[in-house]
Each structure stands twice: as C-alpha cells, then as structure tokens.
Coordinates of C-alpha atoms in Angstrom, one line a residue:
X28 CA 13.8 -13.4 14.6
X29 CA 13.9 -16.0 11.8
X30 CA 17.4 -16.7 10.0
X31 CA 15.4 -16.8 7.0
X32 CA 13.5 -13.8 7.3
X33 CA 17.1 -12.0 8.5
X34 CA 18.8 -13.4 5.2
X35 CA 16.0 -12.1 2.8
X36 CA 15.7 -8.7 4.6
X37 CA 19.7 -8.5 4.4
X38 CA 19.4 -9.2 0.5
X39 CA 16.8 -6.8 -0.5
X40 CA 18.0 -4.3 1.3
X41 CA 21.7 -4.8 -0.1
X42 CA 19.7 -4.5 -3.6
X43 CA 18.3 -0.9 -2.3
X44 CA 21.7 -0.2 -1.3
X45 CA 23.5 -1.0 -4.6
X46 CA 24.2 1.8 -7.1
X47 CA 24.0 1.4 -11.1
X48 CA 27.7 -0.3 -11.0
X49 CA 26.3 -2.6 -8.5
X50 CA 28.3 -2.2 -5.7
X51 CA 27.4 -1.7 -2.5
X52 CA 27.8 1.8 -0.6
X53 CA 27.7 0.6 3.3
X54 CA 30.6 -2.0 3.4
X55 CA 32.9 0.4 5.8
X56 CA 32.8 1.5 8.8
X57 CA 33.5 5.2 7.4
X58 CA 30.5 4.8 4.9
X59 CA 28.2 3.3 7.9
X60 CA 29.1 6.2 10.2
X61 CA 28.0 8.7 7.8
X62 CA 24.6 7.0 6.7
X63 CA 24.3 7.0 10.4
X64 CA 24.8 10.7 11.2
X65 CA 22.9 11.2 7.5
X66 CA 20.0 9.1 8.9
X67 CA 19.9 7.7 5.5
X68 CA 17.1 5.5 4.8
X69 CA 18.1 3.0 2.7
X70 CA 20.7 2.1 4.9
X71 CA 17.7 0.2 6.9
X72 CA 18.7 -3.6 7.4
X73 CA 22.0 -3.0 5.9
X74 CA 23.7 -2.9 9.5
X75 CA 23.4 -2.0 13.2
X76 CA 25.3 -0.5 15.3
X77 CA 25.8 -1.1 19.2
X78 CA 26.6 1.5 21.5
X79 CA 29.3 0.9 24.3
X80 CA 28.1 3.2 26.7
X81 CA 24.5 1.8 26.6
X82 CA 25.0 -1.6 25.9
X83 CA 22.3 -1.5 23.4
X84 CA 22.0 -1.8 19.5
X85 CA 20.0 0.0 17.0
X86 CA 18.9 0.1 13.8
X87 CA 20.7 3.4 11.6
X88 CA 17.6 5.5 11.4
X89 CA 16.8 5.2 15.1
X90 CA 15.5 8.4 16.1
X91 CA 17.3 8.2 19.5
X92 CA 20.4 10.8 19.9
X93 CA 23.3 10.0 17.4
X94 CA 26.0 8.5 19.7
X95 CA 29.9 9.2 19.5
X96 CA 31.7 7.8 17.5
X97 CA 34.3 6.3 19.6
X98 CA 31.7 4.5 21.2
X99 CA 29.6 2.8 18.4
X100 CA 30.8 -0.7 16.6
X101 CA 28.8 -1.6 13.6
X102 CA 27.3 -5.3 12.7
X103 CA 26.3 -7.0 9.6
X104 CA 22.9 -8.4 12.1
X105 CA 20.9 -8.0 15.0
X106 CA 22.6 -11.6 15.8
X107 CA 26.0 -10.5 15.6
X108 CA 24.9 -8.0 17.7
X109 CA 23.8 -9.6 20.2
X110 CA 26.4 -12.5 20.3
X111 CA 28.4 -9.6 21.5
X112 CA 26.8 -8.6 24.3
X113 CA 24.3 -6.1 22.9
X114 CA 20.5 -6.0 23.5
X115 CA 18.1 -4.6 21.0
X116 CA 16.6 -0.5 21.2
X117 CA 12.9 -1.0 22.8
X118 CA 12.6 2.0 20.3
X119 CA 13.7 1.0 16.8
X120 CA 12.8 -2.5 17.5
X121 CA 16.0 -4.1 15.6
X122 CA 15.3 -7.2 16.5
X123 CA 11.3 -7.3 15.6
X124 CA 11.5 -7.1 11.6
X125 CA 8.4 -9.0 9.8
X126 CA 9.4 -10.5 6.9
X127 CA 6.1 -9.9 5.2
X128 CA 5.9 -6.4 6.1
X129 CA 9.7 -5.8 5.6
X130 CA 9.2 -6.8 1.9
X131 CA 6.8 -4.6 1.4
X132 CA 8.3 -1.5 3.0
X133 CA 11.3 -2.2 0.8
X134 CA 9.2 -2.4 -2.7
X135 CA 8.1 0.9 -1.7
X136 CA 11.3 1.9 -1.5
X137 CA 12.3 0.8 -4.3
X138 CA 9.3 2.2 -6.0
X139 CA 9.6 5.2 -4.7
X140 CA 13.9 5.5 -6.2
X141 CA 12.7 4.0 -9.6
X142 CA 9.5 5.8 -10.4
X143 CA 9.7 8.8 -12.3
X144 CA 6.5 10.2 -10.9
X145 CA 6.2 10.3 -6.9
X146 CA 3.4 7.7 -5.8
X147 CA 1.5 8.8 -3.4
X148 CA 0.9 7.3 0.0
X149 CA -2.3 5.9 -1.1
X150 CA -0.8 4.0 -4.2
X151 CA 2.2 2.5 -2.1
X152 CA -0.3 1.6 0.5
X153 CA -2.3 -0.8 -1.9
X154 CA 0.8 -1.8 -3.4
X155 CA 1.5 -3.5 -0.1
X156 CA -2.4 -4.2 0.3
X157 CA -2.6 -2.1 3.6
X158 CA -4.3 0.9 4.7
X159 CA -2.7 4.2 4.1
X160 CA -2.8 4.2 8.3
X161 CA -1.5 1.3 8.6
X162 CA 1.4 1.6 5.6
X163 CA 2.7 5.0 6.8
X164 CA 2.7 3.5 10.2
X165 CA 4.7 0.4 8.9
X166 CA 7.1 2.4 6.5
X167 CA 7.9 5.0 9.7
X168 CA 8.8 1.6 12.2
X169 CA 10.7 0.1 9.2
X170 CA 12.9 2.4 8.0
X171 CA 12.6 5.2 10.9
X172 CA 10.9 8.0 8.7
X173 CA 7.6 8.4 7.0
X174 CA 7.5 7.9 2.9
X175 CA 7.2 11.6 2.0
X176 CA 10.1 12.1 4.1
X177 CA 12.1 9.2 2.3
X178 CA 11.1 10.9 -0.8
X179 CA 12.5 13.9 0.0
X180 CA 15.5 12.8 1.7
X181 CA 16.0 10.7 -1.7
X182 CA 15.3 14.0 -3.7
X183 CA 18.0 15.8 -1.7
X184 CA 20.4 13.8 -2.2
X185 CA 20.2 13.4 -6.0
X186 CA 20.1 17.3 -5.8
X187 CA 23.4 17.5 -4.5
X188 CA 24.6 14.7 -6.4
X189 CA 23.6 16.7 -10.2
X190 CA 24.8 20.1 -8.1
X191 CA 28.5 18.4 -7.3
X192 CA 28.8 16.9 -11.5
X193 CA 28.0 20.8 -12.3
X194 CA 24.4 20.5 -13.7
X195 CA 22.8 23.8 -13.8
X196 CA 20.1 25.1 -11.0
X197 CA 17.4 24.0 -13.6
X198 CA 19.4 20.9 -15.0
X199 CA 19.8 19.7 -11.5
X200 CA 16.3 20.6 -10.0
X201 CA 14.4 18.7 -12.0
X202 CA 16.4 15.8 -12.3
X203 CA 16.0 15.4 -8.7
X204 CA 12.8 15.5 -9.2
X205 CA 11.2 18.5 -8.0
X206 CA 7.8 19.2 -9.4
X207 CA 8.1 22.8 -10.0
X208 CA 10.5 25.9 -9.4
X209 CA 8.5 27.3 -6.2
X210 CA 8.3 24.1 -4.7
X211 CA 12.1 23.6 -5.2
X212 CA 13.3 27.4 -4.0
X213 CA 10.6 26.9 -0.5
X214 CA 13.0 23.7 0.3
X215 CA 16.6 24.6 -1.7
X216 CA 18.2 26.4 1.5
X217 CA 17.4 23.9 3.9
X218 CA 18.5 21.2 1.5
X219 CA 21.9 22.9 -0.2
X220 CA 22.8 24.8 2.7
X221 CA 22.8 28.1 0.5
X222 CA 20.6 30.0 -1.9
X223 CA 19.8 28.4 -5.1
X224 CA 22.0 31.6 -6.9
X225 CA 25.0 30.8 -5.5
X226 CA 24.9 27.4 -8.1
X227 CA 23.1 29.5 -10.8
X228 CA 25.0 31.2 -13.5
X229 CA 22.7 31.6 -16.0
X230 CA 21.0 35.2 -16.7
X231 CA 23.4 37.3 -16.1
X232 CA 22.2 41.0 -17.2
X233 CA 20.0 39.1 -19.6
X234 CA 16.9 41.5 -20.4
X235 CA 13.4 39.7 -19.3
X236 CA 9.8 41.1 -20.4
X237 CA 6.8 40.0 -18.5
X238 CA 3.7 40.2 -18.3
X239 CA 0.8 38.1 -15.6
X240 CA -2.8 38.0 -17.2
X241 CA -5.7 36.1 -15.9
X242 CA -7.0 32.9 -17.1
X243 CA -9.4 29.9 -17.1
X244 CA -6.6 28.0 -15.3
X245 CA -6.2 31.1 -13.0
X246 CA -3.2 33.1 -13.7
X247 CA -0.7 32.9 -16.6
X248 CA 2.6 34.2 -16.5
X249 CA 4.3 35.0 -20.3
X250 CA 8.5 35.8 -19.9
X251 CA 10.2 36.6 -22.9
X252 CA 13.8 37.6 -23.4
X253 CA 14.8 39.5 -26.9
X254 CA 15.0 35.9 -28.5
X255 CA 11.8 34.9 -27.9
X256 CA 9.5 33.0 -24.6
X257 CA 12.0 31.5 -22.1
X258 CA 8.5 30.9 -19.4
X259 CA 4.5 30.1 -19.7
X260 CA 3.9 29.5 -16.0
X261 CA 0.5 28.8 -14.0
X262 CA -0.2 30.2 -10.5
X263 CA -2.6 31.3 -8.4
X264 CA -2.0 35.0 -7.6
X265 CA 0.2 37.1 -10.3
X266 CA 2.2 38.2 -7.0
X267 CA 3.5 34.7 -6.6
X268 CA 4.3 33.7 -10.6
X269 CA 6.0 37.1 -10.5
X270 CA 8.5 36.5 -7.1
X271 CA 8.9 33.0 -9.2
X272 CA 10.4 34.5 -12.2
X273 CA 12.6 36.8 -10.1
X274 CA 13.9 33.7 -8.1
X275 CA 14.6 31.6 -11.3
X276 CA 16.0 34.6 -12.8
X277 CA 17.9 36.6 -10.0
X278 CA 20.7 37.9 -12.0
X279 CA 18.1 39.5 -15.4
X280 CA 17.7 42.8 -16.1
X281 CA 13.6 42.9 -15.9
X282 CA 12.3 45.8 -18.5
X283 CA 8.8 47.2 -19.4
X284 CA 6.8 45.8 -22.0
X285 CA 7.3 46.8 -25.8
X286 CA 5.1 46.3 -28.2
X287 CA 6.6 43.4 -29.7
X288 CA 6.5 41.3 -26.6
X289 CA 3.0 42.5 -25.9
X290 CA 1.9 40.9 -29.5
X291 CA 3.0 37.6 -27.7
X292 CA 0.9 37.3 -24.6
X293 CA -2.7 37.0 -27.0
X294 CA -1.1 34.5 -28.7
X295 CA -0.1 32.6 -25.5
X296 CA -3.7 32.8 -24.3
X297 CA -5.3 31.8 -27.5
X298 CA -3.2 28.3 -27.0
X299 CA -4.9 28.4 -23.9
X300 CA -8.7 29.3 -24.7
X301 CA -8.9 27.9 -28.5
X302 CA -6.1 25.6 -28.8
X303 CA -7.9 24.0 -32.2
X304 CA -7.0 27.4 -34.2
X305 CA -3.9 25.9 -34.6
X306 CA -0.3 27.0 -33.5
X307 CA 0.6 30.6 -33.5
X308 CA 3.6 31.3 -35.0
X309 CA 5.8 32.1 -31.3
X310 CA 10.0 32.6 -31.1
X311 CA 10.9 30.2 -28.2
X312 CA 14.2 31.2 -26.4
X313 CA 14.4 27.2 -24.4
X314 CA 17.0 26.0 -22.5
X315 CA 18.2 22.6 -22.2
X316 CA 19.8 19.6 -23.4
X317 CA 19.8 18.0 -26.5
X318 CA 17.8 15.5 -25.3
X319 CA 15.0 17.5 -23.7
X320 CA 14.9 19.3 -27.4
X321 CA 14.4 16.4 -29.1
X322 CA 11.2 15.2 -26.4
X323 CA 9.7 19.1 -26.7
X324 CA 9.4 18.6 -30.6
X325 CA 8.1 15.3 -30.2
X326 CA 5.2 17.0 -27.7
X327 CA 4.5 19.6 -29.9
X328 CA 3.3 17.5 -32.9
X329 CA 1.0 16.0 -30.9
X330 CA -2.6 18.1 -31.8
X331 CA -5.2 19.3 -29.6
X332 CA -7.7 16.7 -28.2
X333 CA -4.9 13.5 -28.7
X334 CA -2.9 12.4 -26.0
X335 CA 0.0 9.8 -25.9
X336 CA 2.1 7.7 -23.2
X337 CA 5.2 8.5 -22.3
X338 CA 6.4 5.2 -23.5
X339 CA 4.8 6.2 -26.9
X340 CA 7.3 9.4 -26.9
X341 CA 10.0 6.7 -26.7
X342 CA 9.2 4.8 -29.5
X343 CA 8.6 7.5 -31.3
X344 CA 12.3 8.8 -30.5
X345 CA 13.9 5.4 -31.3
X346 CA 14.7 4.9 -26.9
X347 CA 12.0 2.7 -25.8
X348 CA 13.6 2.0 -22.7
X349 CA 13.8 5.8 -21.8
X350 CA 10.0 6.6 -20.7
X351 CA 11.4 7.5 -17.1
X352 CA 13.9 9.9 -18.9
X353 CA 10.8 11.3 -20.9
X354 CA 8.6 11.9 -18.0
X355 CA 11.6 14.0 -16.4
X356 CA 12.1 16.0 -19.9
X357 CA 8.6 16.7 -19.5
X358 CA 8.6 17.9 -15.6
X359 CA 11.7 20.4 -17.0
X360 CA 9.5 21.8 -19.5
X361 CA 9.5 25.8 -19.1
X362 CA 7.0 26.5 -21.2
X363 CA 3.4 25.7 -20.4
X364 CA 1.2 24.6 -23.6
X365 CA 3.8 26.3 -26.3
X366 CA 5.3 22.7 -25.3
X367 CA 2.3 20.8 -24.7
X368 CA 3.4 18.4 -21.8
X369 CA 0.1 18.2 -20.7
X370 CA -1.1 15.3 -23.4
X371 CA 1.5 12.9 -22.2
X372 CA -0.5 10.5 -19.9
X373 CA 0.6 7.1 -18.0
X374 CA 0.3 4.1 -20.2
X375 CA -3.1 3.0 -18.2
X376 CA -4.6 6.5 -19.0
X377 CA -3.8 7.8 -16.0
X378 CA -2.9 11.2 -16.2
X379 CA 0.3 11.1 -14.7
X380 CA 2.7 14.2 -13.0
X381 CA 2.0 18.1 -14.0
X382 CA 4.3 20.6 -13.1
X383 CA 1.5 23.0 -12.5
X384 CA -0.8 20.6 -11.1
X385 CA -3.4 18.0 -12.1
X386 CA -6.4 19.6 -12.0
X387 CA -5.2 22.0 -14.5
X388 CA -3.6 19.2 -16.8
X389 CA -7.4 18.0 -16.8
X390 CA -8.7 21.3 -17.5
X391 CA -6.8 21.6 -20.4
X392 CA -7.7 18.1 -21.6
X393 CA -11.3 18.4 -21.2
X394 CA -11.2 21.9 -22.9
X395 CA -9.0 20.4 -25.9
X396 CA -11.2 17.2 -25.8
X397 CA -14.4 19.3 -26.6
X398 CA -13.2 20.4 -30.4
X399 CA -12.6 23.4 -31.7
X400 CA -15.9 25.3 -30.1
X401 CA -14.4 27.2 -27.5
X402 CA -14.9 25.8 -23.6
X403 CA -16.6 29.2 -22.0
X404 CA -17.0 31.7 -24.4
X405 CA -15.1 34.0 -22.4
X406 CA -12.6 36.9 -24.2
X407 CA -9.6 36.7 -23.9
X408 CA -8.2 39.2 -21.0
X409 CA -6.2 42.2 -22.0
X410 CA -2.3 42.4 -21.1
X411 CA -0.8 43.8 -17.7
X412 CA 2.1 44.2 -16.2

C-alpha cells in the first residue's frame, strides 16, 4: 500500500474520529477495545489490531468473531502491523485500502454525521460519482457495514448520548435523528436495551382526548389534553396513529370525547382541506425548548402556498449558522400543519425531510399552491373515535 495513500487515509479518518473539542476518541487501548467490541464505524483506518492466536491483523469492523482480549495488540497501521509479524485478514482486506475510493467512503461519512437530513444511498453514491451498486458495495468493504447501517449505528449512539445528559424521550429522539415516533419505538428496545418508558416521565395521569378521522392525506389523528392540541399526526390506518399515541403517551389517562374537544377536530381538518380560509383560532398544549418555540412561530407566519429554506428560518431568527438546528426543530414538531413544517424546503427547492413522509409534504404543497379554491371538493369527514 502507498505511504501516501496510508497517511491521508490516517488523517481523514482521525478528522471523523475527532469530537467538537477536537480531540481524538481512539488514542487508548481501552477506547480501541471498546470501538472494537462496539464495531464502531468510524473507528475504520484509525487502527488495527493483530490477533496472537492467529497471527493475523484486521481492520476494527471486521466481521470475523471478536477475539479476546488478552490476545489482541492494537497498531497505529497495517505497517506497524506487519513489521511485527502480522499478515493482513483475506477478509477485511487491511492492507488493500484505495486511496480514491477511501476518500470517498469517508465524505460519506462525514456527510452522513453532519447532514441534518439522512441522504440517501443514491445521493452519497453520486457524491462519490459511483453507482448505488457499486457505492454500497465500496462503503460495506471500507468501513465493514453498509451506509444505512452506519446511519443507524450513528443514530444509536447519539440516542444514548441525549438519554445519558437527561433529555427527555422526545428531546432525545429526535435529536438523534429519528424521523418519526413509530419509527423510533419499532427500533428503541433493540437500541436502549429497554422500553422507551422506562426514560419517559412525562404524562403522568395527564388526561388525553382523541379522536382518528379520514383524510386526503389518509388518516389524521387530533390529541388534545384540557390545555389544548399536544398531536396532529398522519398514518395509514387509524389502528396504527392510535397504538402511536398510546406509546408516546403510556402513562395518560385516555378519556371520551367532549364537546369541546370535538369543536377542534373540524378545525384541524379545515387546515388540511382549505388552508387559504385562514388560521382557526386552536389552544396548542406544545412541548419543548425554547428554541424549538421560537422556530414553530417563525413556521407559522409563513402563509399557505409560500415556502422558505431552512437557512431562511435562520436569518429570520438572527442564527444563520443554525439551519441544521432548524431542520431538527422542524422533525420534533408534534403538530402536523397547526405548525406548518411542511413549507420549509432545502435551499435548492428540494423538498427536504417530513416526518410524515414526502409524498404527503407534496400533497400539501400542491393543494396550498392551487389558491384558495379547494383541491377536491370533498366534505370534510365527520368525527370518530
């Protein structure tokens, strides 16, 4: 292997490796050993290790069986490595690293840490001007799992990391950067080890009225507790938005409908099916910080048919650097359309992330785009529980 090629690949990947202090996590032997039993990606071209009883060395997201640790010795390079009497895995390869190729892997690494939308294997693939074959292929042989998996492996770990500094459930779920609620309680045992409840404090014997009524968009969920709307949620069957609000709320008292909360949900669905009649006059009951308040206000002045960048919503706030910390405010939004997320687009007009998914995001903005006639004609469906 070049020297060159070895001393670039040792540099970006010390970059990867850096926190926001700048200082790098993998300089012991303690800290290796545990990105080795972690399998942690970004500890790919930081180190190998050699293993006694086979004579051989491997990269630390080999997939072969994790050794013990009396019998593994750790090296800055494959070089070092071998020098000491070590040959290279014929299954990571340690010793085969293109330089070319390398860099790119690592840009999509990095890409993948700093973007506060998840690309998707086609983007990263002509980021590095391959096929999405060919770049998945690549990323796996590289770093030892497969982009996605980074991504979530990534996810999981700034999960833990909110969980540990005492964020709330919700706090912490979507700084880690889980799309939606459902998608984060399908993966939150396997990744915490426990139910999500056992972190969640919130909603204690707090009273929650509900109803699920059919839509244009499918199904919408309206929550409400006696302060006002705490959800607006999307779905596909009123079964699931319903086992969703029982898993973000376990501890709530759920009651019938009154006839003050059932005033609410025409009002919800006339944001949805003429959102040109201006705003109906809805109590909110929204949790979060004060941050996250001040990026909901911004969204709801923007009217029906506009839509801005999230680097606009900066500006506009006085953070220009914070359009990463903007797009997360606006995954953590609870409350579909009452906060309108959904006209916050990329800064190239792309439409960006939706918590409830993109082809409702473009529903909504097609629907909003055509004025104030109404998209279908349809009524508005009546209220059930």
């Amino acid at each position: 292997m070049d020297t060159n090629a070895n001393l670039w690949t040792g540099r970006m990947v010390v970059n990867l490796a850096m926190g926001r202090t700048g200082k790098r996590v993998f300089l012991s032997d303690d800290d290796r050993w545990k990105a080795l039993v972690e399998r942690e990606p970004r500890a790919a071209g930081e180190f190998v290790y050699g293993v006694f009883t086979t004579g051989v060395y491997c990269r630390p997201a080999c997939a072969s069986r994790l050794p013990n640790r009396q019998n593994v010795r750790f090296f800055e390079s494959g070089k070092e490595a071998e020098r000491a009497g070590f040959r290279p895995c014929r299954r990571c390869r340690p010793d085969a690293l293109e330089q070319p190729h390398t860099r790119a892997v690592l840009k999509a690494c990095e890409r993948i840490d700093e973007d506060e939308l998840l690309p998707s294997l086609k983007e990263l693939a002509q980021g590095a001007g391959l096929s999405p074959f060919h770049f998945q292929r690549l990323f796996k042989k590289t770093i030892g799992v497969t982009p996605k998996q980074y991504a979530m492996e990534r996810r999981a770990s700034r999960l833990r990391e909110h969980l540990r500094k005492g964020s709330s459930i919700t706090g912490a779920m979507y700084e880690a950067g889980f799309a939606s609620s459902s998608r984060f309680y399908e993966k939150a045992t396997a990744t915490l080890g426990m139910k999500p409840s056992a972190y969640k404090n919130g909603a204690q014997d707090v009273q929650i009225r509900f109803a699920v009524v059919p839509c244009f968009l499918g199904f919408v969920l309206v929550a409400a507790t006696p302060q006002g709307i705490c959800a607006i949620d999307f779905g596909d069957t009123a079964k699931a938005l319903e086992e969703n609000l029982r898993r973000r709320f376990p501890k709530a008292v759920f009651q019938e409908t009154d006839p003050v909360f059932t005033a609410m949900v025409p009002k919800v669905l006339a944001l949805l099916e003429e959102p040109h009649r201006g705003r109906p006059d809805l109590p909110l009951d929204v949790q979060g910080t004060a941050f996250q308040r001040r990026v909901w206000m911004a969204l709801q002045a923007i009217p029906p048919g506009d839509t801005v960048s999230y680097s606009d919503i900066a500006f506009r706030l006085g953070k220009p650097k914070a359009a990463r910390a903007i797009a997360r405010a606006c995954a953590a939004n609870p409350l579909a359309v009452a906060i309108p997320c959904h006209r916050v687009v990329r800064r190239n007009g792309h439409l960006g992330g939706y918590r409830w998914g993109l082809e409702r995001k473009r529903a909504l903005l097609e629907r909003e785009s055509k004025g104030p006639a109404r998209g279908d004609g349809r009524k508005a469906p009546s209220t059930q529980q």
